[in-house]
Short mmCIF file of C-alpha atoms in Angstrom, two decimals:
data_model
loop_
_atom_site.label_atom_id
_atom_site.label_comp_id
_atom_site.label_asym_id
_atom_site.label_seq_id
_atom_site.Cartn_x
_atom_site.Cartn_y
_atom_site.Cartn_z
CA MET A 27 0.00 0.00 0.00
CA TRP A 28 2.88 2.35 0.82
CA LEU A 29 4.17 1.87 -2.74
CA ILE A 30 0.89 3.24 -4.17
CA SER A 31 0.98 6.17 -1.73
CA LEU A 32 4.59 6.95 -2.66
CA ALA A 33 3.83 6.67 -6.39
CA TRP A 34 0.88 9.05 -6.00
CA LYS A 35 3.06 11.61 -4.19
CA ASN A 36 5.74 11.28 -6.87
CA LEU A 37 3.20 12.15 -9.56
CA TRP A 38 2.34 15.49 -7.97
CA ARG A 39 5.87 16.30 -6.89
CA ASN A 40 6.47 17.42 -10.46
CA LYS A 41 3.05 18.49 -11.75
CA ASN A 42 4.30 19.69 -15.12
CA ARG A 43 5.91 16.35 -15.95
CA THR A 44 2.76 14.45 -14.95
CA ALA A 45 0.54 16.86 -16.89
CA ILE A 46 2.64 16.46 -20.06
CA THR A 47 2.53 12.65 -19.85
CA MET A 48 -1.23 12.64 -19.21
CA ALA A 49 -1.76 15.14 -22.03
CA ALA A 50 -0.01 12.80 -24.48
CA VAL A 51 -2.40 9.98 -23.52
CA PHE A 52 -5.37 12.38 -23.38
CA PHE A 53 -4.94 13.61 -26.96
CA ALA A 54 -4.08 10.10 -28.18
CA VAL A 55 -7.44 8.82 -26.88
CA ILE A 56 -9.38 11.73 -28.41
CA LEU A 57 -7.67 11.28 -31.78
CA SER A 58 -8.16 7.51 -31.77
CA VAL A 59 -11.84 7.72 -30.76
CA PHE A 60 -12.61 10.48 -33.25
CA THR A 61 -11.04 8.77 -36.27
CA THR A 62 -12.70 5.42 -35.51
CA SER A 63 -16.05 7.09 -34.81
CA LEU A 64 -15.82 9.07 -38.05
CA LYS A 65 -14.98 5.94 -40.04
CA ASP A 66 -17.93 3.99 -38.61
CA GLY A 67 -20.22 7.00 -38.97
CA ILE A 68 -19.36 7.41 -42.66
CA PHE A 69 -20.08 3.74 -43.38
CA ASP A 70 -23.31 3.78 -41.34
CA ASN A 71 -24.45 6.90 -43.18
CA LEU A 72 -23.59 5.34 -46.52
CA VAL A 73 -25.69 2.26 -45.75
CA LYS A 74 -28.46 4.46 -44.38
CA ASN A 75 -28.55 6.60 -47.53
CA VAL A 76 -28.44 3.80 -50.06
CA VAL A 77 -30.13 1.00 -48.13
CA SER A 78 -32.65 2.17 -45.57
CA PHE A 79 -33.74 5.16 -47.66
CA TYR A 80 -35.01 2.92 -50.43
CA THR A 81 -34.01 -0.72 -50.89
CA GLY A 82 -34.53 -1.71 -47.27
CA TYR A 83 -32.29 -4.22 -45.57
CA ILE A 84 -34.15 -7.19 -47.05
CA GLN A 85 -36.57 -7.66 -49.95
CA VAL A 86 -38.90 -10.56 -50.71
CA ARG A 87 -39.71 -11.10 -54.39
CA LYS A 88 -41.15 -13.69 -56.71
CA LYS A 89 -38.38 -15.91 -58.08
CA GLY A 90 -37.14 -14.59 -61.39
CA TYR A 91 -37.99 -10.93 -60.77
CA TRP A 92 -34.41 -9.94 -59.93
CA ASP A 93 -33.14 -11.31 -63.27
CA GLU A 94 -35.94 -9.68 -65.29
CA GLN A 95 -37.46 -6.73 -63.45
CA VAL A 96 -40.77 -6.31 -65.28
CA LEU A 97 -44.34 -6.14 -64.00
CA ASP A 98 -45.11 -9.52 -65.58
CA ASN A 99 -42.89 -11.08 -62.88
CA SER A 100 -44.87 -9.49 -60.03
CA MET A 101 -46.22 -11.53 -57.13
CA ALA A 102 -49.71 -11.62 -55.69
CA TYR A 103 -49.70 -9.66 -52.43
CA ASN A 104 -51.97 -9.82 -49.41
CA GLU A 105 -51.54 -9.70 -45.65
CA LYS A 106 -50.96 -13.48 -45.58
CA VAL A 107 -47.57 -12.80 -47.20
CA ASN A 108 -46.66 -10.09 -44.69
CA ALA A 109 -47.96 -11.68 -41.47
CA PRO A 110 -45.36 -14.52 -41.16
CA LEU A 111 -42.52 -12.03 -41.50
CA LEU A 112 -43.73 -9.86 -38.63
CA SER A 113 -43.59 -12.88 -36.32
CA ILE A 114 -39.78 -12.94 -36.71
CA GLU A 115 -38.12 -11.30 -33.71
CA ASN A 116 -35.69 -9.06 -35.61
CA VAL A 117 -38.23 -7.87 -38.23
CA SER A 118 -39.72 -4.48 -37.34
CA GLY A 119 -41.95 -4.02 -40.39
CA GLY A 120 -42.69 -4.77 -44.02
CA THR A 121 -44.21 -2.79 -46.86
CA PRO A 122 -45.31 -3.80 -50.39
CA ARG A 123 -44.16 -1.93 -53.49
CA LEU A 124 -45.10 -1.91 -57.14
CA GLU A 125 -42.04 -0.70 -59.05
CA THR A 126 -41.49 -0.05 -62.73
CA PHE A 127 -39.93 2.47 -65.09
CA GLY A 128 -41.76 5.05 -67.13
CA LEU A 129 -41.73 8.55 -68.57
CA ILE A 130 -42.82 11.59 -66.61
CA SER A 131 -43.75 14.75 -68.44
CA THR A 132 -44.85 18.33 -67.90
CA ASN A 133 -45.61 20.92 -70.53
CA LYS A 134 -41.89 21.78 -70.53
CA ASN A 135 -39.90 18.55 -70.20
CA THR A 136 -40.05 14.75 -70.38
CA LYS A 137 -37.69 12.51 -68.42
CA GLY A 138 -37.29 8.84 -67.57
CA CYS A 139 -38.12 7.91 -63.99
CA MET A 140 -38.68 5.08 -61.53
CA VAL A 141 -42.36 4.83 -60.57
CA VAL A 142 -43.01 3.33 -57.14
CA GLY A 143 -46.44 2.43 -55.82
CA ILE A 144 -46.47 2.31 -52.00
CA ASP A 145 -48.64 1.85 -48.96
CA PRO A 146 -47.95 5.33 -47.47
CA GLU A 147 -48.35 4.32 -43.83
CA LYS A 148 -46.27 1.13 -44.01
CA GLU A 149 -43.62 2.75 -46.23
CA ASN A 150 -43.15 5.49 -43.68
CA LEU A 151 -42.66 2.92 -40.91
CA VAL A 152 -39.98 1.11 -42.92
CA THR A 153 -38.06 3.95 -44.61
CA SER A 154 -39.29 7.10 -42.77
CA LEU A 155 -40.34 8.50 -46.15
CA LYS A 156 -42.47 11.22 -44.57
CA ASP A 157 -39.37 12.75 -42.95
CA LYS A 158 -37.92 13.38 -46.42
CA ILE A 159 -40.73 15.76 -47.42
CA ILE A 160 -39.23 19.21 -47.96
CA LYS A 161 -42.27 20.85 -49.54
CA GLY A 162 -45.96 20.03 -49.75
CA SER A 163 -47.63 17.12 -47.95
CA TYR A 164 -47.33 13.35 -47.65
CA LEU A 165 -49.55 10.82 -49.42
CA ALA A 166 -52.66 9.33 -47.81
CA ASP A 167 -54.08 5.86 -48.49
CA GLY A 168 -55.77 5.82 -51.90
CA ASP A 169 -54.44 9.31 -52.71
CA LYS A 170 -54.45 10.27 -56.39
CA GLY A 171 -51.49 12.63 -56.06
CA VAL A 172 -47.76 11.90 -56.41
CA LEU A 173 -44.52 12.66 -54.58
CA LEU A 174 -41.52 13.71 -56.67
CA SER A 175 -37.87 13.55 -55.68
CA GLU A 176 -36.34 17.02 -55.60
CA GLY A 177 -33.86 16.41 -58.41
CA LEU A 178 -36.50 14.94 -60.73
CA ALA A 179 -38.88 17.84 -60.05
CA ASP A 180 -36.10 20.26 -60.94
CA ARG A 181 -35.32 18.38 -64.17
CA ILE A 182 -38.92 18.52 -65.41
CA LYS A 183 -39.60 21.98 -63.91
CA ALA A 184 -42.48 20.78 -61.73
CA GLU A 185 -43.79 22.48 -58.58
CA ILE A 186 -46.38 21.67 -55.92
CA ASN A 187 -49.94 21.42 -57.35
CA ASP A 188 -48.62 21.10 -60.92
CA THR A 189 -50.00 18.32 -63.11
CA VAL A 190 -47.59 15.67 -64.39
CA TYR A 191 -48.21 12.97 -66.98
CA LEU A 192 -47.01 9.39 -66.54
CA ILE A 193 -46.58 7.04 -69.48
CA GLY A 194 -45.35 3.45 -69.36
CA GLN A 195 -46.11 -0.20 -69.96
CA GLY A 196 -48.51 -1.95 -67.62
CA TYR A 197 -49.06 -5.57 -66.62
CA HIS A 198 -49.09 -8.01 -69.57
CA GLY A 199 -48.23 -5.24 -72.03
CA ALA A 200 -51.16 -2.96 -71.20
CA THR A 201 -50.70 0.72 -72.03
CA ALA A 202 -50.29 2.88 -68.93
CA ALA A 203 -51.00 6.61 -69.01
CA GLY A 204 -52.31 8.99 -66.39
CA MET A 205 -52.40 12.54 -65.04
CA PHE A 206 -51.46 13.28 -61.44
CA GLU A 207 -51.15 16.29 -59.18
CA VAL A 208 -47.83 16.89 -57.41
CA LYS A 209 -48.54 16.77 -53.68
CA GLY A 210 -45.03 16.93 -52.28
CA LEU A 211 -41.30 17.05 -52.97
CA LEU A 212 -38.79 14.68 -51.37
CA ARG A 213 -35.07 15.00 -50.72
CA PHE A 214 -32.93 11.86 -50.50
CA GLY A 215 -29.40 11.58 -49.16
CA SER A 216 -28.38 9.59 -52.25
CA PRO A 217 -28.12 11.85 -55.34
CA GLU A 218 -28.97 8.87 -57.55
CA LEU A 219 -32.31 8.38 -55.80
CA ASN A 220 -32.89 12.11 -55.66
CA ASN A 221 -32.89 12.42 -59.45
CA GLN A 222 -35.31 9.72 -60.56
CA ILE A 223 -38.05 8.62 -58.13
CA ILE A 224 -41.78 9.30 -58.17
CA TYR A 225 -44.14 7.82 -55.57
CA LEU A 226 -47.84 6.99 -55.95
CA SER A 227 -50.20 5.28 -53.56
CA LEU A 228 -50.39 1.53 -54.22
CA PRO A 229 -54.04 1.62 -55.43
CA ALA A 230 -53.25 4.48 -57.85
CA ALA A 231 -50.20 2.64 -59.21
CA ALA A 232 -52.16 -0.63 -59.53
CA GLU A 233 -54.88 1.16 -61.47
CA LEU A 234 -52.37 2.95 -63.72
CA PHE A 235 -50.46 -0.22 -64.61
CA SER A 236 -53.46 -2.61 -64.58
CA ALA A 237 -51.80 -4.55 -61.74
CA GLU A 238 -54.50 -4.82 -59.07
CA GLY A 239 -53.51 -7.11 -56.19
CA LEU A 240 -49.89 -7.33 -57.35
CA SER A 241 -46.58 -6.27 -55.87
CA THR A 242 -43.06 -6.44 -57.24
CA SER A 243 -41.41 -6.61 -53.82
CA LEU A 244 -41.96 -6.66 -50.09
CA VAL A 245 -39.43 -4.44 -48.32
CA VAL A 246 -38.43 -5.52 -44.82
CA SER A 247 -36.90 -3.38 -42.07
CA LEU A 248 -34.87 -4.79 -39.19
CA LYS A 249 -34.51 -3.91 -35.53
CA ASN A 250 -30.85 -4.91 -35.57
CA PRO A 251 -29.20 -4.53 -39.01
CA LYS A 252 -26.11 -6.37 -37.74
CA ALA A 253 -28.13 -9.62 -37.68
CA LEU A 254 -28.75 -9.42 -41.43
CA LYS A 255 -27.77 -12.95 -42.44
CA GLU A 256 -29.72 -14.57 -39.60
CA SER A 257 -32.80 -12.55 -40.55
CA VAL A 258 -32.56 -13.58 -44.22
CA ASP A 259 -32.40 -17.25 -43.20
CA ALA A 260 -35.34 -16.85 -40.81
CA ILE A 261 -37.51 -15.18 -43.48
CA GLN A 262 -36.62 -17.81 -46.08
CA GLN A 263 -37.84 -20.52 -43.70
CA LYS A 264 -41.14 -18.72 -43.09
CA ILE A 265 -42.23 -18.14 -46.70
CA SER A 266 -43.04 -20.29 -49.71
CA SER A 267 -40.28 -21.56 -52.01
CA GLU A 268 -41.81 -19.56 -54.89
CA TYR A 269 -40.34 -16.42 -53.33
CA GLU A 270 -36.71 -15.37 -53.02
CA VAL A 271 -35.22 -13.39 -50.14
CA MET A 272 -32.42 -10.93 -50.91
CA SER A 273 -30.38 -8.78 -48.54
CA TRP A 274 -29.10 -5.35 -49.50
CA GLU A 275 -25.59 -6.83 -49.75
CA THR A 276 -26.81 -9.05 -52.59
CA MET A 277 -28.86 -6.33 -54.29
CA ILE A 278 -26.16 -3.65 -54.07
CA PRO A 279 -22.82 -5.53 -54.07
CA ASP A 280 -20.92 -2.38 -55.11
CA VAL A 281 -21.74 -0.70 -51.80
CA LYS A 282 -20.66 -3.75 -49.81
CA GLN A 283 -17.38 -3.97 -51.76
CA HIS A 284 -16.79 -0.25 -51.25
CA ILE A 285 -17.25 -0.62 -47.48
CA GLU A 286 -15.00 -3.70 -47.31
CA SER A 287 -12.30 -1.97 -49.37
CA ASP A 288 -12.41 1.19 -47.26
CA THR A 289 -12.40 -0.88 -44.05
CA ARG A 290 -9.16 -2.57 -45.14
CA SER A 291 -7.63 0.80 -46.00
CA MET A 292 -8.72 2.24 -42.66
CA LYS A 293 -6.94 -0.57 -40.82
CA TYR A 294 -3.63 0.62 -42.28
CA ILE A 295 -4.46 4.21 -41.38
CA GLN A 296 -5.44 3.07 -37.88
CA GLY A 297 -2.10 1.26 -37.59
CA ILE A 298 -0.23 4.44 -38.54
CA LEU A 299 -2.32 6.36 -36.01
CA TYR A 300 -1.44 3.92 -33.24
CA LEU A 301 2.22 4.24 -34.25
CA LEU A 302 2.00 8.03 -33.89
CA VAL A 303 0.24 7.60 -30.55
CA SER A 304 3.01 5.24 -29.41
CA PHE A 305 5.75 7.70 -30.37
CA GLY A 306 3.91 10.51 -28.57
CA ILE A 307 3.59 8.56 -25.33
CA PHE A 308 7.10 7.10 -25.61
CA GLY A 309 8.55 10.57 -26.12
CA THR A 310 7.11 11.80 -22.84
CA LEU A 311 8.32 8.67 -21.01
CA LEU A 312 11.80 9.15 -22.48
CA MET A 313 11.82 12.77 -21.36
CA MET A 314 10.69 11.68 -17.88
CA MET A 315 13.50 9.13 -17.57
CA VAL A 316 16.17 11.61 -18.65
CA GLU A 317 14.85 14.14 -16.14
CA ARG A 318 14.72 11.59 -13.29
CA LYS A 319 18.03 9.90 -14.08
CA TYR A 320 19.88 11.49 -11.13
CA GLU A 321 16.97 10.90 -8.73
CA LEU A 322 16.68 7.20 -9.58
CA GLY A 323 20.46 6.70 -9.45
CA MET A 324 20.60 8.24 -5.99
CA LEU A 325 17.76 6.00 -4.70
CA VAL A 326 19.56 2.88 -5.90
CA ALA A 327 22.86 4.16 -4.46
CA ILE A 328 21.43 4.56 -0.94
CA GLY A 329 20.14 0.98 -1.06
CA MET A 330 16.61 1.02 -2.46
CA ASN A 331 15.67 -2.30 -4.03
CA LYS A 332 15.40 -2.08 -7.83
CA THR A 333 12.31 -4.32 -7.78
CA LYS A 334 10.44 -1.95 -5.45
CA LEU A 335 11.63 1.05 -7.45
CA SER A 336 10.37 -0.62 -10.63
CA LEU A 337 6.98 -1.27 -8.99
CA ILE A 338 6.71 2.40 -8.01
CA ILE A 339 7.46 3.47 -11.59
CA ILE A 340 4.92 0.96 -12.96
CA ILE A 341 2.25 2.25 -10.55
CA GLU A 342 3.05 5.83 -11.57
CA SER A 343 2.71 4.85 -15.22
CA VAL A 344 -0.58 3.01 -14.62
CA LEU A 345 -2.07 5.98 -12.76
CA THR A 346 -0.85 8.44 -15.39
CA VAL A 347 -2.04 6.42 -18.39
CA MET A 348 -5.40 5.54 -16.80
CA GLY A 349 -5.96 9.16 -15.82
CA GLY A 350 -5.16 10.34 -19.36
CA CYS A 351 -7.46 7.66 -20.84
CA LEU A 352 -10.39 8.53 -18.59
CA LEU A 353 -10.04 12.26 -19.23
CA GLY A 354 -9.66 11.61 -22.96
CA LEU A 355 -12.83 9.47 -23.05
CA LEU A 356 -14.80 12.09 -21.11
CA ALA A 357 -13.59 14.87 -23.41
CA SER A 358 -14.31 12.85 -26.57
CA ILE A 359 -18.00 12.26 -25.69
CA PRO A 360 -19.20 15.85 -26.37
CA ILE A 361 -16.94 16.10 -29.45
CA ILE A 362 -18.36 12.90 -30.97
CA TYR A 363 -21.92 13.89 -30.06
CA TYR A 364 -21.47 17.33 -31.66
CA PHE A 365 -20.21 15.94 -34.97
CA ASN A 366 -22.96 13.32 -34.91
CA LYS A 367 -25.60 16.06 -34.78
CA LYS A 368 -23.68 18.48 -37.02
CA PRO A 369 -21.69 16.26 -39.40
CA LEU A 370 -18.84 17.38 -41.63
CA VAL A 371 -20.22 18.41 -45.03
CA MET A 372 -17.76 18.31 -47.91
CA GLY A 373 -18.06 20.56 -50.92
CA GLY A 374 -16.26 21.17 -54.19
CA GLU A 375 -14.55 18.30 -55.99
CA ILE A 376 -14.96 15.86 -53.08
CA ALA A 377 -18.75 16.31 -53.16
CA VAL A 378 -18.77 15.82 -56.94
CA ILE A 379 -16.77 12.58 -56.64
CA TYR A 380 -19.11 11.19 -53.99
CA GLU A 381 -22.21 12.16 -55.97
CA ARG A 382 -20.78 10.43 -59.01
CA PHE A 383 -20.89 7.20 -57.02
CA GLY A 384 -24.37 7.98 -55.72
CA PHE A 385 -23.29 8.87 -52.17
CA GLU A 386 -23.95 11.91 -50.04
CA ALA A 387 -20.78 13.84 -49.09
CA VAL A 388 -21.81 14.10 -45.44
CA PHE A 389 -19.55 12.63 -42.75
CA PRO A 390 -21.18 12.16 -39.33
CA THR A 391 -19.56 10.44 -36.37
CA SER A 392 -20.90 7.24 -34.83
CA THR A 393 -22.01 7.29 -31.18
CA ASN A 394 -21.60 3.54 -30.72
CA ALA A 395 -20.44 3.05 -27.12
CA ALA A 396 -18.15 0.17 -28.16
CA ILE A 397 -15.91 2.68 -29.98
CA PHE A 398 -15.14 4.49 -26.71
CA TYR A 399 -14.43 1.26 -24.84
CA ASN A 400 -12.30 -0.29 -27.56
CA GLN A 401 -10.19 2.77 -28.37
CA GLY A 402 -9.75 3.75 -24.73
CA PHE A 403 -8.65 0.20 -23.90
CA THR A 404 -6.28 0.07 -26.91
CA VAL A 405 -4.53 3.31 -25.94
CA LEU A 406 -4.39 2.10 -22.33
CA ILE A 407 -2.64 -1.12 -23.38
CA ILE A 408 -0.21 0.83 -25.60
CA GLY A 409 0.58 3.16 -22.71
CA LEU A 410 1.11 0.33 -20.24
CA LEU A 411 3.35 -1.61 -22.64
CA LEU A 412 5.48 1.47 -23.24
CA SER A 413 5.71 1.91 -19.47
CA LEU A 414 7.94 -1.16 -19.43
CA TYR A 415 10.70 1.02 -20.90
CA PRO A 416 11.33 2.91 -17.62
CA VAL A 417 11.35 -0.45 -15.80
CA TYR A 418 14.02 -1.73 -18.21
CA LYS A 419 16.10 1.41 -17.64
CA ILE A 420 15.91 0.91 -13.87
CA ILE A 421 17.00 -2.74 -14.16
CA ILE A 422 20.15 -1.78 -16.09
CA LEU A 423 20.68 1.40 -14.05
CA ASP A 424 24.25 2.11 -12.89
CA PRO A 425 24.07 4.51 -9.90
CA THR A 426 27.55 5.95 -10.43
CA THR A 427 26.93 6.85 -14.07
CA SER A 428 23.40 8.12 -13.40
CA MET A 429 24.49 10.54 -10.66
CA LYS A 430 27.07 12.27 -12.84
CA ARG A 431 25.92 15.77 -13.70
#
């Protein structure tokens, strides 16, 4: 116990030295937590933009639809299809869609678009579509109006309450044509989605495309997206073999590959970061040993056991590193929270590059508690391992040489 007491007194005997050592650990923890949190936040936001904003985490379709995405490969939909899915623990909701491509026109312009018939209430539960309204109002069940994505509305010069014309091919080759009033404008995080989507209520879309009682897909949302594979397997067991279950990783392999590639790259960057952290902490320990060389030599010269002296130094190091880690973690919490609520928004060429790949150039931080634990623990281990250096110097210490001025 007296060793701990002595180590504690030694720390505050030279406050500047202790403060510098703790500061090295403090900033190392903040830097490590911030970079990891930013990396995870970017990937989570990417998946959120591309996956949860439209495709959902899982989709159920009739077999063959994915290979040939036409209305003729639609499936009959009723609540009997949806009910078994909702009994799965990790499934939070499901919504039917009727999707096809068509032409949208105003008196000024005509553009190609993706037409999506939805159940407004269920769609909002799965993808929070209502939150993306930036102008106008959301659809109601059986509504005859449409919702346009902001980019598409700008391309065809359409505003709220304008009339747009939809032309396409319906079920079994039927001609599809209709006039609709623009009820609202939507803004998506993904520029690709923002430039091409138009939403109708499911009854209006079914009437337009002569596809009553049909759906091209059933979009499923999850309570825990991390349990994606298990959820796919559970859904496949619950439904008929005439349907296929596809996760977003299968539907959008480019996004998955992008995340995996960036994750590998970030591991190298993380390694370099830990190396910098190690040099920073080691530098302060080296400075401490040079400064205390005479003091330690004198203690050994008057008969203090090197083992006990080493234990005191180890305790000092543990207290210093742990103190720096705790302070760093406490300081990083408001920083991470701030950048989670007000993410970094890139402009210029970086934004153009991201939009070219269909991603939003917005970089929020992740508030996952595991990041704080893992990074704090990693820096703590690095600090404690480097603390073995002073112990080594004490073991090989020669009192006569050390006490020379």
